[in-house]
Coordinates of C-alpha atoms in Angstrom, one line a residue:
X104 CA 109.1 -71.1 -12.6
X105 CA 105.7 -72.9 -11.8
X106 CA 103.4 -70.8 -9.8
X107 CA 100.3 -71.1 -7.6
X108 CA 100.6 -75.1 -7.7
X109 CA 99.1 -74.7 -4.1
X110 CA 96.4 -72.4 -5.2
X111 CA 96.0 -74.8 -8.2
X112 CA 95.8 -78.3 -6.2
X113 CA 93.0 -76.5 -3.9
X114 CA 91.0 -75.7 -7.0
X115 CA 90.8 -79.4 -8.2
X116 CA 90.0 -80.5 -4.9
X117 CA 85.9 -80.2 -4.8
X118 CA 86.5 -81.6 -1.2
X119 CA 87.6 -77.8 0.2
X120 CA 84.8 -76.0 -1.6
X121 CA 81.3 -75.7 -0.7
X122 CA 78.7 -76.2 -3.6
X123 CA 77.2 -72.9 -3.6
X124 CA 78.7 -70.2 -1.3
X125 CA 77.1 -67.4 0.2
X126 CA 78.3 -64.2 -1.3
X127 CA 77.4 -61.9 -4.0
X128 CA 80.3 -61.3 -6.2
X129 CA 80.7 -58.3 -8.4
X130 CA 82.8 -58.9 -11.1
X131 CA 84.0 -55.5 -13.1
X132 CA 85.1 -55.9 -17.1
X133 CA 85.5 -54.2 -20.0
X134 CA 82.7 -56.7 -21.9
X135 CA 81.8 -59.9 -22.6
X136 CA 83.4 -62.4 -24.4
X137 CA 81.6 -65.1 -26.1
X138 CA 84.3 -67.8 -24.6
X139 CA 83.7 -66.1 -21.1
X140 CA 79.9 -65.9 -20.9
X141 CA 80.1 -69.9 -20.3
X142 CA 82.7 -69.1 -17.5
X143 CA 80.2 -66.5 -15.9
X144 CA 77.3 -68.9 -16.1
X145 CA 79.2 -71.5 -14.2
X146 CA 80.1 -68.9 -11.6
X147 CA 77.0 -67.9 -11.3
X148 CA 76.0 -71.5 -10.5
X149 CA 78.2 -71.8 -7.6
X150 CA 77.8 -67.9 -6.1
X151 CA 74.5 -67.0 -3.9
X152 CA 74.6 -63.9 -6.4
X153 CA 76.8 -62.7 -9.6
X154 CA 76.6 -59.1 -11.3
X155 CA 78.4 -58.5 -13.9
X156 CA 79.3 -54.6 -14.3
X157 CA 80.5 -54.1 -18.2
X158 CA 82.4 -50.9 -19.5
X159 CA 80.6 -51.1 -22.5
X160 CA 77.9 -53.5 -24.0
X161 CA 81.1 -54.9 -26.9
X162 CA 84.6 -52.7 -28.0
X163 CA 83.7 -51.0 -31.4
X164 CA 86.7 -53.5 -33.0
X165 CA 85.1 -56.4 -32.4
X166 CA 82.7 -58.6 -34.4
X167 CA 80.9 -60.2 -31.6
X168 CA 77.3 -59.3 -30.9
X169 CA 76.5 -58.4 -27.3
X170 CA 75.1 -61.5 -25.3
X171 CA 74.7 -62.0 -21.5
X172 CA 72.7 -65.1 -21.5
X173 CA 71.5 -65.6 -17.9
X174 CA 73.7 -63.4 -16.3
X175 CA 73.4 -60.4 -14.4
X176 CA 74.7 -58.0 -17.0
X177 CA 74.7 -54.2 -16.2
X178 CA 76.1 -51.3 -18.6
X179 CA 78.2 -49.1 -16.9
X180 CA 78.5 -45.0 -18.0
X181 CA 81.6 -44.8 -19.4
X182 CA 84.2 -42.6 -21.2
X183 CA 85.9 -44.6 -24.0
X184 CA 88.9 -43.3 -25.9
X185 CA 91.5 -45.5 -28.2
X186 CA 94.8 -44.7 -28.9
X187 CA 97.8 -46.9 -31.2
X188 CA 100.4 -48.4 -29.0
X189 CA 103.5 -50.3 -30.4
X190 CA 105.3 -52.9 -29.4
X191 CA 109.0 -52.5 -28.7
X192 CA 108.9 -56.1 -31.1
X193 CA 108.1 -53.1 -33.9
X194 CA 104.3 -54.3 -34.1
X195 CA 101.2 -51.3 -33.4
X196 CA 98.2 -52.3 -32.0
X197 CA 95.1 -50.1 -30.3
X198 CA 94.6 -49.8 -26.9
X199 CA 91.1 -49.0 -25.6
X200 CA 91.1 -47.3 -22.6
X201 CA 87.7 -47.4 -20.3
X202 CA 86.7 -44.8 -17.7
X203 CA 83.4 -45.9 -16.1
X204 CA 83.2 -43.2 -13.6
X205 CA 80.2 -44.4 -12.0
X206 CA 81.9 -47.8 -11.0
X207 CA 81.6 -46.3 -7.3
X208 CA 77.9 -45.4 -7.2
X209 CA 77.3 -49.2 -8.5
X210 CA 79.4 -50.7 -5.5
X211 CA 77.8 -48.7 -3.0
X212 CA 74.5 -49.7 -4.5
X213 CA 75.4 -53.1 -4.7
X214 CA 76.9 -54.0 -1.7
X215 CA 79.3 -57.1 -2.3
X216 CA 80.6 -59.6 -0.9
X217 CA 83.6 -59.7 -3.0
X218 CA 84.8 -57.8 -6.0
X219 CA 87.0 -59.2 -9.2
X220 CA 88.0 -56.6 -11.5
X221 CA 89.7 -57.6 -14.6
X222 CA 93.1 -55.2 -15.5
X223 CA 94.3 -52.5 -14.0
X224 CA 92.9 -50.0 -15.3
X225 CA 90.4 -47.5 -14.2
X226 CA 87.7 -49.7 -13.0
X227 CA 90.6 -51.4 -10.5
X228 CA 91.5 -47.6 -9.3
X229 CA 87.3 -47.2 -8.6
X230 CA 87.2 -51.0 -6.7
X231 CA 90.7 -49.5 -4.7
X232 CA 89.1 -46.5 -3.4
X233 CA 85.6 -48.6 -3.0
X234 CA 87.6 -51.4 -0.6
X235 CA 89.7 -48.5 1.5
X236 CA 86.2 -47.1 2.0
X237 CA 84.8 -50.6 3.2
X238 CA 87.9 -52.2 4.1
X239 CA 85.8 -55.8 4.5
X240 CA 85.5 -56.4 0.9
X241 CA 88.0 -58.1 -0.7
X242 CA 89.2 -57.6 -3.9
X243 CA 90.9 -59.9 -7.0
X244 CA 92.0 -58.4 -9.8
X245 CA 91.8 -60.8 -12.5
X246 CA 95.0 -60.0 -14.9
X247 CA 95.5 -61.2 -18.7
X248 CA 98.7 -60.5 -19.2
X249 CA 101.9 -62.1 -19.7
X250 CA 105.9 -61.0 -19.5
X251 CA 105.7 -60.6 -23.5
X252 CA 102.7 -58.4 -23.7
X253 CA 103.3 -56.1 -20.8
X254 CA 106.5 -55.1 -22.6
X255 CA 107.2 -51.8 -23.0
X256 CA 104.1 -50.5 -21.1
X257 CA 106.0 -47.5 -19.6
X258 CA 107.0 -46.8 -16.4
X259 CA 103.6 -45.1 -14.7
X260 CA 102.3 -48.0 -15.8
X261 CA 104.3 -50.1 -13.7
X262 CA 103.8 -48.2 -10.7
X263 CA 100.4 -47.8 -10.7
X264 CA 100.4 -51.6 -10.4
X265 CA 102.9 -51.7 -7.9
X266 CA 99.9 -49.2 -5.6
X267 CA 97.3 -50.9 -6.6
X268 CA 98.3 -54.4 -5.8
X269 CA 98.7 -53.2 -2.5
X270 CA 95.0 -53.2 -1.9
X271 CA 94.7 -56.8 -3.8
X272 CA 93.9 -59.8 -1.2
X273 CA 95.2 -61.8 -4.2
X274 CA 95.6 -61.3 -7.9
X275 CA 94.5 -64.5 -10.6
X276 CA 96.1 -65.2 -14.0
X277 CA 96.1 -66.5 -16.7
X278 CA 99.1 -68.7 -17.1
X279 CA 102.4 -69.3 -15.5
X280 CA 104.2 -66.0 -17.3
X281 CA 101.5 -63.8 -16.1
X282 CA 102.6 -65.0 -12.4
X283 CA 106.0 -64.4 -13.2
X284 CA 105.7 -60.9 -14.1
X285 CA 103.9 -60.5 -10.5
X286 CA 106.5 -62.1 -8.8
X287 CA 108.6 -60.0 -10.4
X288 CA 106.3 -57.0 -8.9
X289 CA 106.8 -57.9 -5.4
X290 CA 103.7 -60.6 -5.2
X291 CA 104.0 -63.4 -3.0
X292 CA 103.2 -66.4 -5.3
X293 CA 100.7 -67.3 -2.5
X294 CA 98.9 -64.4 -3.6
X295 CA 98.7 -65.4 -7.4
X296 CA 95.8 -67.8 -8.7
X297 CA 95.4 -69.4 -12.0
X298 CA 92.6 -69.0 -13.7
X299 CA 92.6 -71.6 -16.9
X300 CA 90.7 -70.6 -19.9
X301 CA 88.4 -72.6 -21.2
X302 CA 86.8 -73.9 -24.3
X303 CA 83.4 -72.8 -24.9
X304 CA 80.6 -76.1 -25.4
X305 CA 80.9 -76.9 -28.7
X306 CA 80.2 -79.9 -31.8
X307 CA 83.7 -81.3 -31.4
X308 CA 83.3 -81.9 -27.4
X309 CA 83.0 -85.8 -28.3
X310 CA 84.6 -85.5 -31.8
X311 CA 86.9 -88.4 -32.6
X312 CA 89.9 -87.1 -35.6
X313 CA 88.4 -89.0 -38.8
X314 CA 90.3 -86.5 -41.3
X315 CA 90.5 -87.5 -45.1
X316 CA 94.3 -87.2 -45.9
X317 CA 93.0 -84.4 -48.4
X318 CA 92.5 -81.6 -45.5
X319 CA 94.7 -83.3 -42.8
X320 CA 97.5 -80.9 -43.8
X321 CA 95.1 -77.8 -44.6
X322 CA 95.9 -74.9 -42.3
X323 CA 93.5 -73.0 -40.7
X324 CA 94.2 -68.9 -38.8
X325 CA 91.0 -67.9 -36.6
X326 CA 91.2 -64.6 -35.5
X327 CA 92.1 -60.8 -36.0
X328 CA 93.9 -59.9 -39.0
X329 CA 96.1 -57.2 -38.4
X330 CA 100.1 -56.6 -37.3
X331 CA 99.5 -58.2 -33.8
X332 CA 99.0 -61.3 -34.9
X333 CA 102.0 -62.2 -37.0
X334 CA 100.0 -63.1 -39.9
X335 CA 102.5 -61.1 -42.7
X336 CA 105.7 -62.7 -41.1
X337 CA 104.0 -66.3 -41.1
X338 CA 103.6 -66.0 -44.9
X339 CA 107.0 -65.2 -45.6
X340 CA 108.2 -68.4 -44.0
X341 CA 105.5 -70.3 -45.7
X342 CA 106.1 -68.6 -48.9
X343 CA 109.6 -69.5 -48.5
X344 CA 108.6 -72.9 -48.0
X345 CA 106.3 -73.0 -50.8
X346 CA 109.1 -72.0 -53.2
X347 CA 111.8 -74.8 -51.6
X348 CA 108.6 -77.3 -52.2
X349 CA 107.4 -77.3 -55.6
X350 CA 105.9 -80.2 -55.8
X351 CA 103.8 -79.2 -53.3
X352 CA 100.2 -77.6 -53.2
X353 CA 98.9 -75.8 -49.8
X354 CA 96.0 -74.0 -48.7
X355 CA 95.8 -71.9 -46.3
X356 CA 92.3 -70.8 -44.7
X357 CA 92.1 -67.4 -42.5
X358 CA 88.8 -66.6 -41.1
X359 CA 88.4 -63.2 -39.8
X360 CA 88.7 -59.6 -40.9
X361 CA 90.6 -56.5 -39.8
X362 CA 93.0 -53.5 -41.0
X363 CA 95.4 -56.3 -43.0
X364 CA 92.8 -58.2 -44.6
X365 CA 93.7 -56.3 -48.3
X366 CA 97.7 -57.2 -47.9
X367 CA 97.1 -60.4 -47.1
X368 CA 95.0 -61.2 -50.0
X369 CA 97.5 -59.7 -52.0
X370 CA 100.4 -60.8 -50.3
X371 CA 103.0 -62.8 -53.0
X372 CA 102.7 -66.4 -52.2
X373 CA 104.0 -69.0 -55.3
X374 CA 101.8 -70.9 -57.4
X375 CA 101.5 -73.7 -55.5
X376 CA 100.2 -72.2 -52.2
X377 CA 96.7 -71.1 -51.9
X378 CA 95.3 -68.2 -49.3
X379 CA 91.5 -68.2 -48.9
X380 CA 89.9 -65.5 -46.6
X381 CA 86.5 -66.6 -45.7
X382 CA 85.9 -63.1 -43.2
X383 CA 84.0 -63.2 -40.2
X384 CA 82.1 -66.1 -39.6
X385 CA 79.4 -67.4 -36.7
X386 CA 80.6 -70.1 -34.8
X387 CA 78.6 -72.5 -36.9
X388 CA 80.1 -71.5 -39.7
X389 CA 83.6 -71.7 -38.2
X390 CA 82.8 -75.8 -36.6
X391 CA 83.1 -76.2 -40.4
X392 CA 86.5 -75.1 -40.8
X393 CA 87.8 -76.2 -38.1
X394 CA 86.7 -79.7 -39.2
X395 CA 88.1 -79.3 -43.1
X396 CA 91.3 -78.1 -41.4
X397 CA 94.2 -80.2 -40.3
X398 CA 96.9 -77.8 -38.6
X399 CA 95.9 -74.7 -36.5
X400 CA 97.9 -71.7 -36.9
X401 CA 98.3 -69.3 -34.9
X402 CA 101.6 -67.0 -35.1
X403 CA 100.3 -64.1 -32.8
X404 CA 103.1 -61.5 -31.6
X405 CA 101.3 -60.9 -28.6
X406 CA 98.5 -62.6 -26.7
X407 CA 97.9 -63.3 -23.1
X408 CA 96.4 -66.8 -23.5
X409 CA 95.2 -67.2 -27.5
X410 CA 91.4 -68.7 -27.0
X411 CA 90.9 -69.9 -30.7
X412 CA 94.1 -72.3 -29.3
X413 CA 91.8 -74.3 -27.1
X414 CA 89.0 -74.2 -29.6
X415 CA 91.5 -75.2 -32.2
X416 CA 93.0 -78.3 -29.9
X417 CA 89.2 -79.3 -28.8
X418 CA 88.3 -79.6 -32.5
X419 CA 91.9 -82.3 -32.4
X420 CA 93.8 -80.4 -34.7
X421 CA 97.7 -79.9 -33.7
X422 CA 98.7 -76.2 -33.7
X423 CA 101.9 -74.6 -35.3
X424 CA 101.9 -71.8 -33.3
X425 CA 104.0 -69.0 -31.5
X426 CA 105.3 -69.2 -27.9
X427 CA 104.0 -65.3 -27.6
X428 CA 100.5 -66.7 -26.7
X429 CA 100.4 -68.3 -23.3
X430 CA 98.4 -71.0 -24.5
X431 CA 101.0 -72.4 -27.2
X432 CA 103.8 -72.1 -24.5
X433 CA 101.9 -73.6 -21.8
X434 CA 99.8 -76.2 -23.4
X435 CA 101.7 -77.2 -26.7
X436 CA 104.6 -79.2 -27.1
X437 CA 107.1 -79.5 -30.1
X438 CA 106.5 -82.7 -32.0
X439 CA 103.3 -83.9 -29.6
X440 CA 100.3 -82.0 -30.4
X441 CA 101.8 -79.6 -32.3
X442 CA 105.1 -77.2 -33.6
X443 CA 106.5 -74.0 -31.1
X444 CA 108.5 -70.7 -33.1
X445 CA 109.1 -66.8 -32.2
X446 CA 107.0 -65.3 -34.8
X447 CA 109.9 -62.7 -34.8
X448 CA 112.7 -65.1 -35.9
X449 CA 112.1 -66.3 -39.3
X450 CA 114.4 -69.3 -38.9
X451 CA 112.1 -70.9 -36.6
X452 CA 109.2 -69.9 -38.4
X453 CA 110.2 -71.7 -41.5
X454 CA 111.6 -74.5 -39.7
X455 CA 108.4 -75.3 -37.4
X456 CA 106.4 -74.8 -41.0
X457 CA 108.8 -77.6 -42.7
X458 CA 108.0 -79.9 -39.6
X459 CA 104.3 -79.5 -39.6
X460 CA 104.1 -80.2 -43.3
X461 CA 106.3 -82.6 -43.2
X462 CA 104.4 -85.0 -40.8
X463 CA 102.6 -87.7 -41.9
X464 CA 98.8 -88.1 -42.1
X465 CA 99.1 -90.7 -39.4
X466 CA 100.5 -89.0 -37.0
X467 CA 98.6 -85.8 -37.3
X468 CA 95.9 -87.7 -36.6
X469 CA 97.6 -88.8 -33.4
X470 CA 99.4 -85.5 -32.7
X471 CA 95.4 -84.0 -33.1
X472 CA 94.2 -86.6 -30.4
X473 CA 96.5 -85.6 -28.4
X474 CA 95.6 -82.0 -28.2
X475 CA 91.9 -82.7 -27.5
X476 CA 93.1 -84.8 -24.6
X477 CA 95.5 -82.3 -23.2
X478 CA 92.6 -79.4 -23.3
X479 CA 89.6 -81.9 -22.3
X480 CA 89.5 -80.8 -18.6
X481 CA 89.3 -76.9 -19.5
X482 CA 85.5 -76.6 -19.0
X483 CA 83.6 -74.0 -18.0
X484 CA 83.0 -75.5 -14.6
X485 CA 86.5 -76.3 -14.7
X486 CA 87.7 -72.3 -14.9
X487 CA 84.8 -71.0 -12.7
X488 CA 86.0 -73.5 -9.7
X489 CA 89.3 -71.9 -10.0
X490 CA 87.4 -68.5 -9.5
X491 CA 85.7 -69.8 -6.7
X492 CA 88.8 -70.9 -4.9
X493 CA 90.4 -67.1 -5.3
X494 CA 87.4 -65.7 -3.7
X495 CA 87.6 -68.2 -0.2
X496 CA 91.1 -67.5 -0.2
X497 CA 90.4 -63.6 -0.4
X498 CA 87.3 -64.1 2.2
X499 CA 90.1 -66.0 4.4
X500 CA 92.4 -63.5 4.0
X501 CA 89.8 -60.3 5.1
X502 CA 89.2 -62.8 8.2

């Protein structure tokens, strides 16, 4: 089921939207992500006014360092607490939970013209009560989620949605399973907007695929290392494989850290493949893996979109990756810039591996060109007109 493809057709059409409108937008989030902060520049570009209000300055799990470049950044007071959830696909993962309880003293201060707040959470309850209190301000919630990872979220979970969708003038996603699992709400689709991630600026923006047939079948994992992201059952299958191949050698580059890092390095691979953990990394630093790589993986359990995809794809490297990230179902196909599995069914795992490694240096080359051209149009400009297009449809819909 395709979603929002009137919504979508509107966004590309520059023709229907002014170049700057006249609104202060106050856009509500946990923090900010490094592949966001490009996004929020653009929007703040094309908005008379953008304030960004932040649960907290950066989650205590992740590696970033704060940055708000020339945005409108403001810290919220906040009550944090973190709890393990698992999955009913058997994986555990934490969920931070955010209580800014001063998100209604900002909105009163600040005044807006239109409010996006990302989840629903807390800070979409505060931006509900805020818009019955001034019932002229429309509200988006912006939701990354997907039919896979909302599974087994709980009931009360479900039906705070239902209420609090009732005070959304629309609702913008991430990919097409994210508007499913709205639909399946109650949302009209002419109520759901995409909003398509995309790939931060970077050194391979005019890269052309000159890879020595040396790395061109070197894998590469950005990202995490812990259960969520099906690292432990991706090197089962490629142990498997490593074994049925002999002759073979493989390396196999993961750059990150986390709670696994110590059973991966020890995890029992045969002699003839070799795991390297490189640990966090800047992203100049990680431009030079992604250019001695030559197939992405990424076998994540659960991910609403999977950003190190389109940084992955924009560097022309073809992914093997699982169809529980929304940006390997959406934007990779079998065979043409890259290999689909369910990181939970080792069958396929092993049997996308054996493809991938089994592909000529050629045509991963080709297959490589082909995923920089499929993710070429995801700029930040790109994503932040998509934005811009939810908020005249929610000023449209006040009217």
């Amino acid at each position: 089921m395709t979603i929002g493809l009137k919504n979508i057709s509107r966004a590309e059409s520059a023709a229907h939207v002014p170049e700057v409108l006249d609104v202060h937008v106050v856009l509500l989030t946990a923090f900010v992500a490094p592949h966001k902060l490009p996004i929020y520049e653009a929007l703040a570009r094309r908005v008379r006014k953008l304030t960004v209000l932040v649960s907290t300055a950066m989650e205590s799990n992740r590696l970033w360092q704060p940055e708000f470049g020339n945005v409108d950044v403001q810290v919220q007071k906040t009550l944090t607490f973190s709890r393990p959830r698992r999955h009913p696909h058997g994986f555990e993962y934490p969920l931070y939970v955010h209580i800014p309880w001063d998100t209604l003293s900002h909105l009163r201060r600040l005044r807006p013209d239109v409010i996006i707040s990302h989840e629903f959470g807390f800070r979409s309850v505060f931006s509900s009560v805020y818009k019955m209190l001034s019932r002229q301000t429309p509200l988006i919630f912006w939701a990354g989620l997907s039919e896979h990872t909302e599974k087994g979220k709980g009931w009360h979970r479900y039906l705070l949605r239902k209420v609090l969708l009732k005070f959304a003038n629309n609702v913008v996603v991430n990919g097409d399973s994210g508007g499913r699992y709205l639909q399946k709400m109650g949302l009209p689709p002419k109520r759901i907007f995409r909003f398509p991630y995309a790939t931060i600026p970077s050194k391979f923006d005019d890269y052309t695929p000159q890879r020595d047939p040396d790395v061109s079948q070197r894998l590469l994992y950005v990202g995490m290392i812990n259960e969520c992201k099906g690292i432990l059952p991706f090197l089962q299958g490629l142990a498997l494989w490593g074994e049925q191949h002999p002759e073979r050698d493989i390396v196999f580059d993961l750059v990150g850290d986390g709670p696994l890092r110590k059973e991966v390095a020890a995890f029992p691979v045969p002699h003839n493949v070799h795991l390297k953990l490189w640990g966090h990394l800047d992203y100049s630093e990680l431009a030079d893996r992604y250019e001695n790589a030559g197939i992405f993986v990424f076998p994540t359990m659960k991910d609403d979109w999977g950003m190190v995809t389109n940084e992955a794809m924009n560097a022309a490297l073809p992914v093997l990756g699982s169809v529980y990230s929304q940006a390997v179902d959406q934007m990779i196909v079998h065979g043409k810039n890259g290999w689909r599995f369910r990181t939970d069914h080792p069958d396929e795992v092993t049997s996308a591996i054996d493809d991938a490694l089994s592909t000529p240096h050629a045509a991963l080359l080709e297959m490589g060109q082909a995923a920089k051209q499929r993710i070429a149009h995801r700029t930040p400009d790109y994503a932040a007109q998509h934005l811009v297009t939810a908020i005249l449809a929610a000023r449209e819909d006040r009217s």
